Short mmCIF file of C-alpha atoms in Angstrom, two decimals:
data_model
loop_
_atom_site.label_atom_id
_atom_site.label_comp_id
_atom_site.label_asym_id
_atom_site.label_seq_id
_atom_site.Cartn_x
_atom_site.Cartn_y
_atom_site.Cartn_z
CA UNK A 1 109.07 68.58 88.70
CA UNK A 2 111.44 67.41 91.43
CA UNK A 3 115.13 68.41 91.69
CA UNK A 4 116.34 65.03 90.39
CA UNK A 5 114.36 65.45 87.17
CA UNK A 6 115.70 68.97 86.67
CA UNK A 7 119.31 67.81 87.16
CA UNK A 8 119.07 65.44 84.18
CA UNK A 9 117.03 67.77 81.97
CA UNK A 10 117.74 70.64 79.64
CA UNK A 11 118.01 73.00 82.62
CA UNK A 12 121.43 71.55 83.44
CA UNK A 13 122.53 70.65 79.91
CA UNK A 14 122.04 73.95 78.10
CA UNK A 15 124.94 76.42 78.00
CA UNK A 16 124.70 80.09 77.03
CA UNK A 17 127.82 81.48 75.33
CA UNK A 18 128.34 85.23 74.83
CA UNK A 19 131.05 86.23 72.36
CA UNK A 20 132.95 89.52 72.71
CA UNK A 21 130.17 91.29 74.62
CA UNK A 22 130.79 95.05 74.88
CA UNK A 23 128.50 96.14 77.71
CA UNK A 24 128.76 94.66 81.18
CA UNK A 25 125.09 95.52 81.72
CA UNK A 26 124.10 93.18 78.90
CA UNK A 27 126.01 90.32 80.52
CA UNK A 28 124.15 90.94 83.77
CA UNK A 29 120.84 91.16 81.93
CA UNK A 30 121.50 87.84 80.16
CA UNK A 31 122.26 86.23 83.53
CA UNK A 32 118.90 87.48 84.78
CA UNK A 33 117.09 86.24 81.66
CA UNK A 34 118.65 82.82 82.14
CA UNK A 35 117.82 82.51 85.83
CA UNK A 36 114.18 83.52 85.39
CA UNK A 37 113.81 80.49 83.10
CA UNK A 38 115.83 78.09 85.26
CA UNK A 39 119.19 78.03 83.43
CA UNK A 40 122.55 78.73 84.99
CA UNK A 41 125.58 77.90 82.79
CA UNK A 42 127.04 81.06 81.27
CA UNK A 43 130.36 81.30 79.41
CA UNK A 44 131.94 84.54 78.16
CA UNK A 45 134.36 84.53 75.23
CA UNK A 46 136.85 87.42 75.40
CA UNK A 47 134.40 90.04 76.71
CA UNK A 48 135.35 93.59 75.73
CA UNK A 49 134.34 95.10 79.08
CA UNK A 50 136.67 95.06 82.06
CA UNK A 51 135.73 92.91 85.07
CA UNK A 52 132.41 91.78 83.54
CA UNK A 53 131.45 89.62 86.54
CA UNK A 54 131.84 92.36 89.12
CA UNK A 55 131.20 95.52 87.12
CA UNK A 56 128.53 97.60 88.97
CA UNK A 57 126.40 97.79 85.81
CA UNK A 58 126.53 94.01 85.35
CA UNK A 59 125.59 93.45 88.99
CA UNK A 60 122.73 95.95 88.77
CA UNK A 61 121.28 94.41 85.60
CA UNK A 62 121.66 90.89 86.96
CA UNK A 63 119.37 91.85 89.86
CA UNK A 64 118.61 88.59 91.70
CA UNK A 65 120.77 86.49 89.36
CA UNK A 66 124.11 87.34 90.99
CA UNK A 67 124.84 83.63 91.37
CA UNK A 68 124.57 83.02 87.62
CA UNK A 69 126.74 86.06 86.91
CA UNK A 70 129.32 85.21 89.56
CA UNK A 71 129.66 81.61 88.37
CA UNK A 72 130.12 82.55 84.70
CA UNK A 73 133.36 81.35 83.12
CA UNK A 74 135.58 83.61 81.01
CA UNK A 75 137.51 81.90 78.20
CA UNK A 76 139.77 82.99 75.38
CA UNK A 77 138.21 81.22 72.39
CA UNK A 78 135.00 79.72 71.07
CA UNK A 79 136.70 76.32 71.15
CA UNK A 80 137.16 76.58 74.91
CA UNK A 81 133.60 77.84 75.32
CA UNK A 82 132.18 74.82 73.53
CA UNK A 83 134.28 72.16 75.26
CA UNK A 84 131.96 69.38 76.42
CA UNK A 85 129.18 70.45 74.04
CA UNK A 86 128.10 68.27 71.12
CA UNK A 87 125.58 70.63 69.53
CA UNK A 88 126.02 74.37 69.01
CA UNK A 89 123.50 76.89 67.73
CA UNK A 90 124.59 80.32 66.52
CA UNK A 91 122.03 83.07 67.12
CA UNK A 92 121.82 85.80 64.49
CA UNK A 93 119.32 88.16 62.93
CA UNK A 94 121.50 88.19 59.80
CA UNK A 95 121.30 85.18 57.51
CA UNK A 96 124.55 84.05 55.87
CA UNK A 97 125.21 82.75 52.39
CA UNK A 98 127.12 79.75 53.71
CA UNK A 99 125.40 79.15 57.01
CA UNK A 100 124.33 75.90 58.64
CA UNK A 101 120.59 75.04 58.53
CA UNK A 102 118.37 77.84 59.83
CA UNK A 103 116.09 76.97 62.75
CA UNK A 104 113.61 78.88 64.87
CA UNK A 105 114.11 79.04 68.67
CA UNK A 106 111.24 76.58 69.08
CA UNK A 107 112.80 74.02 66.75
CA UNK A 108 116.09 74.24 68.62
CA UNK A 109 114.40 73.94 72.02
CA UNK A 110 112.37 70.90 70.98
CA UNK A 111 115.46 69.19 69.55
CA UNK A 112 117.59 69.94 72.61
CA UNK A 113 114.94 68.88 75.13
CA UNK A 114 114.14 65.60 73.38
CA UNK A 115 117.65 64.15 73.51
CA UNK A 116 119.08 63.58 76.98
CA UNK A 117 122.55 62.84 75.60
CA UNK A 118 122.77 66.22 73.86
CA UNK A 119 124.93 68.92 75.44
CA UNK A 120 123.74 72.00 73.55
CA UNK A 121 125.04 75.55 73.52
CA UNK A 122 123.46 78.80 72.38
CA UNK A 123 126.06 81.19 70.98
CA UNK A 124 125.25 84.92 70.90
CA UNK A 125 127.53 87.58 69.45
CA UNK A 126 128.60 91.14 70.04
CA UNK A 127 125.86 93.76 70.40
CA UNK A 128 126.98 95.73 67.35
CA UNK A 129 128.61 93.18 65.06
CA UNK A 130 126.91 89.92 65.94
CA UNK A 131 128.80 86.70 65.31
CA UNK A 132 131.66 86.45 62.83
CA UNK A 133 131.20 84.02 59.97
CA UNK A 134 133.90 81.63 61.14
CA UNK A 135 132.02 81.03 64.41
CA UNK A 136 128.67 80.61 62.67
CA UNK A 137 130.23 78.05 60.34
CA UNK A 138 131.43 76.00 63.33
CA UNK A 139 127.89 75.66 64.65
CA UNK A 140 125.37 72.93 63.79
CA UNK A 141 122.49 75.32 63.16
CA UNK A 142 121.79 79.03 62.94
CA UNK A 143 118.86 80.32 64.98
CA UNK A 144 116.90 83.20 63.53
CA UNK A 145 114.21 84.68 65.80
CA UNK A 146 111.08 85.44 63.72
CA UNK A 147 110.54 89.17 64.08
CA UNK A 148 109.20 92.22 62.29
CA UNK A 149 111.10 92.19 58.95
CA UNK A 150 111.13 95.99 58.96
CA UNK A 151 112.89 96.06 62.34
CA UNK A 152 114.21 92.70 63.45
CA UNK A 153 116.94 93.90 65.83
CA UNK A 154 116.73 92.53 69.38
CA UNK A 155 118.84 93.59 72.32
CA UNK A 156 121.26 90.83 73.40
CA UNK A 157 119.41 90.08 76.63
CA UNK A 158 116.04 90.17 74.86
CA UNK A 159 117.23 87.53 72.42
CA UNK A 160 118.56 85.45 75.31
CA UNK A 161 115.19 85.76 77.07
CA UNK A 162 113.28 84.51 74.00
CA UNK A 163 115.63 81.55 73.68
CA UNK A 164 115.54 80.71 77.40
CA UNK A 165 111.74 80.91 77.41
CA UNK A 166 111.38 78.51 74.49
CA UNK A 167 113.90 76.15 76.07
CA UNK A 168 111.98 76.19 79.34
CA UNK A 169 108.68 75.38 77.64
CA UNK A 170 110.30 72.50 75.78
CA UNK A 171 111.92 71.20 78.98
CA UNK A 172 108.69 71.33 80.97
CA UNK A 173 106.67 69.73 78.20
CA UNK A 174 102.90 69.36 78.05
CA UNK A 175 102.62 69.45 81.83
CA UNK A 176 102.85 73.24 81.88
CA UNK A 177 99.78 74.91 83.37
CA UNK A 178 98.46 77.29 80.71
CA UNK A 179 96.54 79.23 83.35
CA UNK A 180 99.72 80.55 84.89
CA UNK A 181 101.55 80.30 88.18
CA UNK A 182 99.60 80.02 91.43
CA UNK A 183 97.52 77.63 93.52
CA UNK A 184 95.32 75.16 91.67
CA UNK A 185 93.19 72.55 93.38
CA UNK A 186 92.28 69.05 92.25
CA UNK A 187 90.32 68.80 89.03
CA UNK A 188 86.71 67.83 89.59
CA UNK A 189 85.65 64.39 88.40
CA UNK A 190 82.98 63.80 85.77
CA UNK A 191 80.65 62.46 88.46
CA UNK A 192 81.14 65.53 90.65
CA UNK A 193 80.44 67.87 87.75
CA UNK A 194 77.35 65.94 86.66
CA UNK A 195 76.06 66.07 90.25
CA UNK A 196 76.59 69.82 90.26
CA UNK A 197 74.66 70.24 87.00
CA UNK A 198 71.70 68.29 88.42
CA UNK A 199 71.77 70.34 91.62
CA UNK A 200 72.04 73.61 89.69
CA UNK A 201 69.21 72.64 87.35
CA UNK A 202 66.98 71.90 90.35
CA UNK A 203 67.77 75.33 91.82
CA UNK A 204 67.10 77.15 88.54
CA UNK A 205 63.73 75.44 88.26
CA UNK A 206 62.92 76.39 91.86
CA UNK A 207 63.49 80.12 91.23
CA UNK A 208 61.61 80.04 87.91
CA UNK A 209 64.63 80.75 85.74
CA UNK A 210 64.34 77.38 83.99
CA UNK A 211 61.07 75.89 82.80
CA UNK A 212 61.37 72.15 83.46
CA UNK A 213 58.67 71.46 80.85
CA UNK A 214 60.41 73.53 78.18
CA UNK A 215 64.11 73.74 79.07
CA UNK A 216 65.27 74.51 75.53
CA UNK A 217 69.07 74.79 75.45
CA UNK A 218 69.81 76.49 78.77
CA UNK A 219 71.52 73.56 80.50
CA UNK A 220 73.61 72.53 77.46
CA UNK A 221 74.80 76.12 77.18
CA UNK A 222 75.65 76.25 80.89
CA UNK A 223 77.52 72.97 80.56
CA UNK A 224 79.53 74.36 77.65
CA UNK A 225 80.29 77.49 79.67
CA UNK A 226 81.56 75.53 82.69
CA UNK A 227 83.47 73.10 80.48
CA UNK A 228 85.72 75.97 79.41
CA UNK A 229 86.68 76.71 83.03
CA UNK A 230 88.25 73.33 83.92
CA UNK A 231 86.34 73.12 87.18
CA UNK A 232 88.10 72.11 90.39
CA UNK A 233 86.51 70.10 93.20
CA UNK A 234 86.30 73.11 95.52
CA UNK A 235 84.65 75.18 92.81
CA UNK A 236 82.04 72.47 92.24
CA UNK A 237 81.37 72.42 95.99
CA UNK A 238 80.89 76.21 95.99
CA UNK A 239 78.37 76.03 93.15
CA UNK A 240 76.50 73.22 94.86
CA UNK A 241 76.47 75.27 98.05
CA UNK A 242 74.87 78.15 96.16
CA UNK A 243 72.27 75.78 94.70
CA UNK A 244 71.60 74.37 98.17
CA UNK A 245 70.95 77.85 99.60
CA UNK A 246 68.67 78.75 96.69
CA UNK A 247 66.58 75.62 97.32
CA UNK A 248 66.58 76.24 101.07
CA UNK A 249 65.14 79.74 100.72
CA UNK A 250 62.80 79.14 97.78
CA UNK A 251 59.27 77.89 98.54
CA UNK A 252 58.04 74.94 96.49
CA UNK A 253 56.40 76.00 93.22
#
């Protein structure tokens, strides 16, 4: 994804709002959770800790996300915090009798990512008391993180991390590489893979591992095995190199 695409995506549209946070360390930890997932807009509503952007605990917990912490805005009301937003989601482990519709983090993320005109906000409350009812009632939806019903309490930064993770997955879309971060080469073509299978079969016959007159299901099973690996061109070349060396050093049968 290039920088232009990110600038118009959920990464720049999503705002995290913390209401009356007590511990400076939790503010720093939320900043870190946000940055690890590519988000940067943080707003604090009447934090209960002094100097939350420069407090040593906040700085320590923010780790490499000092820029997110330092650029956070401090406001005096939820109205100010939500200025410019047209969709707000309250985050709470406690369901309310008169709450807006209850969504999961994944439902919120999918909805927010799909609509470029949406300016969404995630609103998280105080560590001990959560969000007051009057703030929840101002939001469009209430997000409840599915958790162990016998112990569903998440630390503030843990909840923010879950939400940021789901939002990142929704923003990236189906292009995410399920195998993780790291170098990946070009995917091998069907023709390259079929050529490898023929070369490998020839080598297996040469060493007597495969009976050409009675092959049974060996090659189909090998094909199924390799199909699960999503072979890359370089990997196909390695396997063909192995087959080549086997044939080179195996006398004709």
